[in-house]
Amino acid sequence: MNVVFPGSFDPITSGHMDVLTRASKMFDHVTMTVMHNARKQGRYLFTLEERLQILRDATAHLPNVSVDSFGGLLVDYMAQEQKGIIIRGLRAVSDYEYELQIAHLNRQIGEVETVFIMAATRWSFVSSSMVREIASYGGDISEMVPRASASALKLKFADVYAEREASRSS
Ligand code: PNS
């Protein structure tokens, strides 16, 4: 069975990786699809191409995982790709209410099923937005994201990391 794991992935975190690894063992093929809203372009830290490259690097070791992007409704993408199952990760009960609403709406408008996979509890506090926040101050995000995301974040905030490093060694 082939499934789709959609998200903003701005950038992909260790929690996403945990859910992806579990999904890749359960299903024949997993497509990681970066859902890109051109009207929200300014709200993303990474460009679409940067997010795709990070995803390709972070998932290179998983042979049954591929990377794609789409700029519209998820159900339209599912229909276009002839796929019927969406994978979403759950970290805590607080995720569930939001995800439940989206899953029901997607089934109503697109007849697609959503399968939830629970991320390991050690990732329950990790989100892309928190990782972006910590990195923007030059904080240590190395445990919270795969290496490809960490490198990209350190490059994006190179000035902040260099300043922090300099003030530490002085
Ligand atoms: O990583 P995120 O930001 O939690 O992912 C949310 C995402 C991108 C999967 C969701 O917002 C989405 O599917 N967006 C595409 C537009 C869409 O289909 N919206 C209707 C959902 S009811």
Tab-separated table of C-alpha atoms and ligand atoms in Angstrom:
chain	number	residue	atom	x	y	z
A	1	MET	CA	0.000	0.000	0.000
A	2	ASN	CA	1.258	3.474	-0.950
A	3	VAL	CA	0.605	6.381	1.403
A	4	VAL	CA	1.191	10.132	1.557
A	5	PHE	CA	2.744	11.951	4.518
A	6	PRO	CA	1.928	15.635	3.925
A	7	GLY	CA	3.185	18.636	5.852
A	8	SER	CA	4.874	22.014	5.743
A	9	PHE	CA	8.192	20.468	6.884
A	10	ASP	CA	9.711	23.889	7.635
A	11	PRO	CA	11.986	22.097	8.443
A	12	ILE	CA	11.502	18.361	9.051
A	13	THR	CA	12.039	17.472	12.734
A	14	SER	CA	13.113	14.325	14.580
A	15	GLY	CA	9.424	13.808	15.428
A	16	HIS	CA	8.528	13.765	11.715
A	17	MET	CA	11.450	11.390	11.119
A	18	ASP	CA	10.202	9.072	13.841
A	19	VAL	CA	6.700	8.949	12.340
A	20	LEU	CA	8.153	8.515	8.838
A	21	THR	CA	10.411	5.647	9.903
A	22	ARG	CA	7.466	3.855	11.511
A	23	ALA	CA	5.298	4.453	8.412
A	24	SER	CA	8.035	3.210	6.075
A	25	LYS	CA	8.006	-0.125	7.950
A	26	MET	CA	4.220	-0.431	7.797
A	27	PHE	CA	3.567	0.575	4.184
A	28	ASP	CA	5.113	-0.320	0.811
A	29	HIS	CA	5.852	3.269	-0.116
A	30	VAL	CA	5.619	6.654	1.622
A	31	THR	CA	5.564	9.923	-0.315
A	32	MET	CA	6.592	12.926	1.767
A	33	THR	CA	4.667	15.784	0.175
A	34	VAL	CA	5.526	19.359	1.009
A	35	MET	CA	2.212	21.225	0.893
A	36	HIS	CA	3.114	24.684	-0.294
A	37	ASN	CA	0.816	27.676	-0.132
A	38	ALA	CA	2.180	30.402	-2.438
A	39	ARG	CA	0.120	33.028	-0.564
A	40	LYS	CA	1.910	32.069	2.661
A	41	GLN	CA	5.367	32.233	1.029
A	42	GLY	CA	6.610	34.865	3.502
A	43	ARG	CA	5.588	32.769	6.517
A	44	TYR	CA	7.989	29.932	5.736
A	45	LEU	CA	11.591	30.074	6.910
A	46	PHE	CA	12.797	27.836	4.073
A	47	THR	CA	11.857	28.101	0.413
A	48	LEU	CA	10.037	25.195	-1.177
A	49	GLU	CA	13.235	24.080	-2.951
A	50	GLU	CA	15.203	24.254	0.334
A	51	ARG	CA	12.567	22.175	2.158
A	52	LEU	CA	12.565	19.595	-0.624
A	53	GLN	CA	16.366	19.346	-0.563
A	54	ILE	CA	16.409	18.932	3.234
A	55	LEU	CA	13.754	16.196	2.909
A	56	ARG	CA	15.693	14.404	0.165
A	57	ASP	CA	18.871	14.458	2.289
A	58	ALA	CA	17.081	13.415	5.490
A	59	THR	CA	15.269	10.477	3.857
A	60	ALA	CA	18.037	9.241	1.520
A	61	HIS	CA	18.591	6.157	3.729
A	62	LEU	CA	14.949	5.035	3.402
A	63	PRO	CA	14.564	3.231	0.045
A	64	ASN	CA	10.742	3.210	0.010
A	65	VAL	CA	10.370	6.939	0.670
A	66	SER	CA	10.112	9.649	-1.995
A	67	VAL	CA	9.665	13.403	-1.873
A	68	ASP	CA	7.151	15.578	-3.708
A	69	SER	CA	5.373	18.929	-3.417
A	70	PHE	CA	1.927	20.331	-4.156
A	71	GLY	CA	0.418	23.810	-4.021
A	72	GLY	CA	-3.296	23.167	-3.546
A	73	LEU	CA	-5.776	21.147	-1.535
A	74	LEU	CA	-4.430	17.902	-0.157
A	75	VAL	CA	-7.472	15.981	-1.422
A	76	ASP	CA	-6.786	17.247	-4.977
A	77	TYR	CA	-3.218	15.971	-4.694
A	78	MET	CA	-4.474	12.613	-3.414
A	79	ALA	CA	-6.873	12.336	-6.373
A	80	GLN	CA	-4.195	13.390	-8.868
A	81	GLU	CA	-1.750	10.792	-7.499
A	82	GLN	CA	-4.504	8.175	-7.077
A	83	LYS	CA	-3.639	7.693	-3.412
A	84	GLY	CA	-6.192	7.097	-0.667
A	85	ILE	CA	-4.316	7.149	2.649
A	86	ILE	CA	-2.824	10.121	4.473
A	87	ILE	CA	-0.334	9.648	7.302
A	88	ARG	CA	-0.228	12.209	10.090
A	89	GLY	CA	1.798	12.149	13.280
A	90	LEU	CA	0.371	12.748	16.741
A	91	ARG	CA	2.550	14.000	19.574
A	92	ALA	CA	-0.021	14.719	22.277
A	93	VAL	CA	-3.765	14.992	22.868
A	94	SER	CA	-3.545	18.663	21.894
A	95	ASP	CA	-2.633	17.619	18.315
A	96	TYR	CA	-5.596	15.282	18.145
A	97	GLU	CA	-8.413	17.853	18.106
A	98	TYR	CA	-6.918	19.758	15.179
A	99	GLU	CA	-5.958	16.609	13.298
A	100	LEU	CA	-9.370	15.023	13.863
A	101	GLN	CA	-11.099	18.019	12.291
A	102	ILE	CA	-8.813	17.981	9.242
A	103	ALA	CA	-9.129	14.196	8.860
A	104	HIS	CA	-12.944	14.412	8.904
A	105	LEU	CA	-12.975	17.321	6.447
A	106	ASN	CA	-10.572	15.559	4.106
A	107	ARG	CA	-12.750	12.444	4.157
A	108	GLN	CA	-15.844	14.541	3.516
A	109	ILE	CA	-14.422	16.478	0.566
A	110	GLY	CA	-12.073	13.870	-0.847
A	111	GLU	CA	-12.980	10.415	0.434
A	112	VAL	CA	-9.486	9.865	1.774
A	113	GLU	CA	-8.615	8.078	4.997
A	114	THR	CA	-6.134	9.402	7.569
A	115	VAL	CA	-3.960	7.049	9.586
A	116	PHE	CA	-2.401	8.518	12.733
A	117	ILE	CA	0.979	7.357	13.940
A	118	MET	CA	2.090	8.290	17.448
A	119	ALA	CA	5.530	9.840	17.648
A	120	ALA	CA	7.768	8.585	20.461
A	121	THR	CA	7.195	10.547	23.686
A	122	ARG	CA	10.708	12.016	23.579
A	123	TRP	CA	9.567	14.112	20.611
A	124	SER	CA	6.295	15.248	22.178
A	125	PHE	CA	7.660	18.763	22.773
A	126	VAL	CA	9.392	19.182	19.406
A	127	SER	CA	7.780	21.189	16.603
A	128	SER	CA	9.160	22.927	13.520
A	129	SER	CA	8.108	26.312	14.904
A	130	MET	CA	9.914	25.762	18.242
A	131	VAL	CA	13.007	24.528	16.427
A	132	ARG	CA	12.968	27.641	14.206
A	133	GLU	CA	12.617	29.814	17.312
A	134	ILE	CA	15.540	28.161	19.135
A	135	ALA	CA	17.748	28.280	16.030
A	136	SER	CA	16.947	31.960	15.463
A	137	TYR	CA	18.741	32.630	18.783
A	138	GLY	CA	21.622	30.305	17.964
A	139	GLY	CA	20.463	27.573	20.385
A	140	ASP	CA	21.314	23.876	20.173
A	141	ILE	CA	18.771	22.089	17.977
A	142	SER	CA	20.969	19.141	17.014
A	143	GLU	CA	18.891	16.532	18.916
A	144	MET	CA	15.555	17.840	17.673
A	145	VAL	CA	16.096	17.627	13.931
A	146	PRO	CA	17.853	15.343	11.438
A	147	ARG	CA	21.338	16.421	10.365
A	148	ALA	CA	20.103	17.895	7.075
A	149	SER	CA	17.726	20.264	8.933
A	150	ALA	CA	20.390	21.190	11.501
A	151	SER	CA	22.885	22.127	8.766
A	152	ALA	CA	20.284	24.171	6.907
A	153	LEU	CA	19.229	25.988	10.110
A	154	LYS	CA	22.833	26.738	11.038
A	155	LEU	CA	23.397	28.134	7.548
A	156	LYS	CA	20.202	30.202	7.686
A	157	PHE	CA	21.201	31.694	11.046
A	158	ALA	CA	24.970	31.606	10.429
A	159	ASP	CA	25.486	35.140	11.815
A	160	VAL	CA	23.664	34.337	15.079
A	161	TYR	CA	25.529	31.044	15.572
A	162	ALA	CA	28.891	32.721	14.832
A	163	GLU	CA	28.113	35.545	17.287
A	164	ARG	CA	27.087	33.077	19.995
A	165	GLU	CA	30.213	31.009	19.430
A	166	ALA	CA	32.407	34.108	19.581
A	167	SER	CA	30.826	35.353	22.833
A	168	ARG	CA	31.279	31.887	24.396
A	169	SER	CA	34.972	31.641	23.593
A	170	SER	CA	35.767	35.211	24.683
B	1	PNS	O1	3.022	20.397	8.833
B	1	PNS	P1	1.680	21.037	8.970
B	1	PNS	O2	1.787	22.525	8.779
B	1	PNS	O3	0.960	20.652	10.229
B	1	PNS	O4	0.800	20.454	7.761
B	1	PNS	C1	-0.542	20.848	7.550
B	1	PNS	C2	-0.954	20.484	6.121
B	1	PNS	C3	0.021	21.173	5.164
B	1	PNS	C4	-0.911	19.018	5.914
B	1	PNS	C5	-2.380	21.020	5.904
B	1	PNS	O5	-2.437	22.376	6.227
B	1	PNS	C6	-2.820	20.828	4.456
B	1	PNS	O6	-3.190	19.743	4.071
B	1	PNS	N1	-2.739	21.912	3.666
B	1	PNS	C7	-3.105	21.885	2.273
B	1	PNS	C8	-4.400	22.644	2.037
B	1	PNS	C9	-5.587	21.797	2.444
B	1	PNS	O7	-5.850	20.746	1.878
B	1	PNS	N2	-6.334	22.282	3.444
B	1	PNS	C10	-7.556	21.652	3.880
B	1	PNS	C11	-7.414	20.824	5.127
B	1	PNS	S1	-9.035	20.602	5.688
